[in-house]
Every structure is written in C-alpha cells, then in structure tokens.
C-alpha cells in the first residue's frame, strides 16, 4: 500500500513539474521562418502552412516552388508522387498523423497531406502543418494541380 501511495505522489509531483516547466521544444516543432502557400490552379483559394524545423522540411522548402497533382487517398489524405526525394535524417520511425499534417511517406517517396486523423504509420515523417485553409484543401477534387511556393510574408 505504501509503495502505491509513494508512486502516485511521485506521478503527481512529476505532473506538477511539467505544468510549471513544460518540456523544451524539439527539432520537430514548427519553424516560423519556413512558411508555404499551396495555391490550387484556377482558384483564388489560399492554403498556408508552417514547416517544422527538421531536415525533411528543409529539403522540401529548398525544392520550392513545385507544381504537383494532388490525389485523394484513403479518404484522409491528399498525396503527390511528384516530389523530390527528401531527407529522413533524425526522423522518428513513425508518426500518428492528425488533420492538417504535412508528411513525407518515405517508403513510397510521396507527399501526404492529411485531411483527417490517421493512426501511426511506419516511415511517415512529419514536416509541417496547415495553419489556414484546411477546409479548402479537403474540398479539392481528386487530381487537382497545385503550386506550392515559399511564403515570405505570412
């Protein structure tokens, strides 16, 4: 009984420590200096995202501008197979994608932008997040051409 009580008290103390001193940011947090715009062809809709501070995001950002065709995939993704190979250096082995996540699916070498939540997938590398226009992205028809470019003044 005493062991359980001490264990519970330790967890409460640890929880209080995090509330007062949250963990420091990681290399996969968003990088406010790498903003992008996703512009569908024949549309004035503007979709913006902020990229993470990781090697995958930096490779993607340095490859811009890109004109890609986005395909609907699995009911929760917009994918494109037309991107250059991106770094997976220091990337976690998997990622549990949330709606709005920009990811690189390393086994296939494709871009996957999530429009819905998804379970964890091995080889999925997070590199950014939609911060404006997710509803517009979700509504795009299958095989929509978009231009992705650097956004200097978000």
PDB file of N, CA, C and O in Angstrom, residues 50 58 61 80 83 91 107-108 120 130 139 152:
ATOM      1  N   UNK A  50       2.966  26.142 -42.072  1.00  0.00           N
ATOM      2  CA  UNK A  50       4.267  26.433 -41.479  1.00  0.00           C
ATOM      3  C   UNK A  50       5.004  25.100 -41.361  1.00  0.00           C
ATOM      4  O   UNK A  50       4.424  24.091 -40.947  1.00  0.00           O
ATOM      5  N   UNK A  58      13.307  21.140 -44.364  1.00  0.00           N
ATOM      6  CA  UNK A  58      14.292  21.987 -45.039  1.00  0.00           C
ATOM      7  C   UNK A  58      14.501  21.543 -46.477  1.00  0.00           C
ATOM      8  O   UNK A  58      14.571  22.376 -47.386  1.00  0.00           O
ATOM      9  N   UNK A  61      11.358  22.638 -48.414  1.00  0.00           N
ATOM     10  CA  UNK A  61      11.361  24.091 -48.582  1.00  0.00           C
ATOM     11  C   UNK A  61      12.358  24.511 -49.670  1.00  0.00           C
ATOM     12  O   UNK A  61      12.065  25.376 -50.501  1.00  0.00           O
ATOM     13  N   UNK A  80       0.863  13.308 -53.373  1.00  0.00           N
ATOM     14  CA  UNK A  80       1.508  13.557 -54.652  1.00  0.00           C
ATOM     15  C   UNK A  80       2.770  12.719 -54.718  1.00  0.00           C
ATOM     16  O   UNK A  80       3.551  12.691 -53.774  1.00  0.00           O
ATOM     17  N   UNK A  83       7.259  14.530 -56.048  1.00  0.00           N
ATOM     18  CA  UNK A  83       8.184  15.363 -55.271  1.00  0.00           C
ATOM     19  C   UNK A  83       9.578  14.742 -55.286  1.00  0.00           C
ATOM     20  O   UNK A  83       9.726  13.529 -55.486  1.00  0.00           O
ATOM     21  N   UNK A  91      14.736  11.392 -38.244  1.00  0.00           N
ATOM     22  CA  UNK A  91      13.274  11.290 -38.173  1.00  0.00           C
ATOM     23  C   UNK A  91      12.863  10.110 -37.295  1.00  0.00           C
ATOM     24  O   UNK A  91      13.502   9.058 -37.319  1.00  0.00           O
ATOM     25  N   UNK A 107       8.740   5.319 -47.570  1.00  0.00           N
ATOM     26  CA  UNK A 107       8.784   4.098 -48.377  1.00  0.00           C
ATOM     27  C   UNK A 107       8.349   4.300 -49.837  1.00  0.00           C
ATOM     28  O   UNK A 107       8.862   3.636 -50.728  1.00  0.00           O
ATOM     29  N   UNK A 108       7.414   5.208 -50.078  1.00  0.00           N
ATOM     30  CA  UNK A 108       6.953   5.466 -51.450  1.00  0.00           C
ATOM     31  C   UNK A 108       7.561   6.736 -52.017  1.00  0.00           C
ATOM     32  O   UNK A 108       7.451   7.002 -53.204  1.00  0.00           O
ATOM     33  N   UNK A 120      -0.895   5.644 -36.432  1.00  0.00           N
ATOM     34  CA  UNK A 120       0.545   5.690 -36.633  1.00  0.00           C
ATOM     35  C   UNK A 120       0.947   4.837 -37.833  1.00  0.00           C
ATOM     36  O   UNK A 120       0.415   3.748 -38.037  1.00  0.00           O
ATOM     37  N   UNK A 130      -0.733  22.570 -41.820  1.00  0.00           N
ATOM     38  CA  UNK A 130      -1.604  23.572 -42.431  1.00  0.00           C
ATOM     39  C   UNK A 130      -2.075  24.500 -41.312  1.00  0.00           C
ATOM     40  O   UNK A 130      -2.565  24.037 -40.287  1.00  0.00           O
ATOM     41  N   UNK A 139     -11.692  20.099 -49.568  1.00  0.00           N
ATOM     42  CA  UNK A 139     -12.727  20.174 -50.597  1.00  0.00           C
ATOM     43  C   UNK A 139     -12.196  20.053 -52.025  1.00  0.00           C
ATOM     44  O   UNK A 139     -12.989  19.909 -52.972  1.00  0.00           O
ATOM     45  N   UNK A 152       6.944  34.447 -48.184  1.00  0.00           N
ATOM     46  CA  UNK A 152       7.909  35.303 -47.485  1.00  0.00           C
ATOM     47  C   UNK A 152       7.289  36.111 -46.360  1.00  0.00           C
ATOM     48  O   UNK A 152       7.876  36.299 -45.322  1.00  0.00           O
TER      49      UNK A 152
END
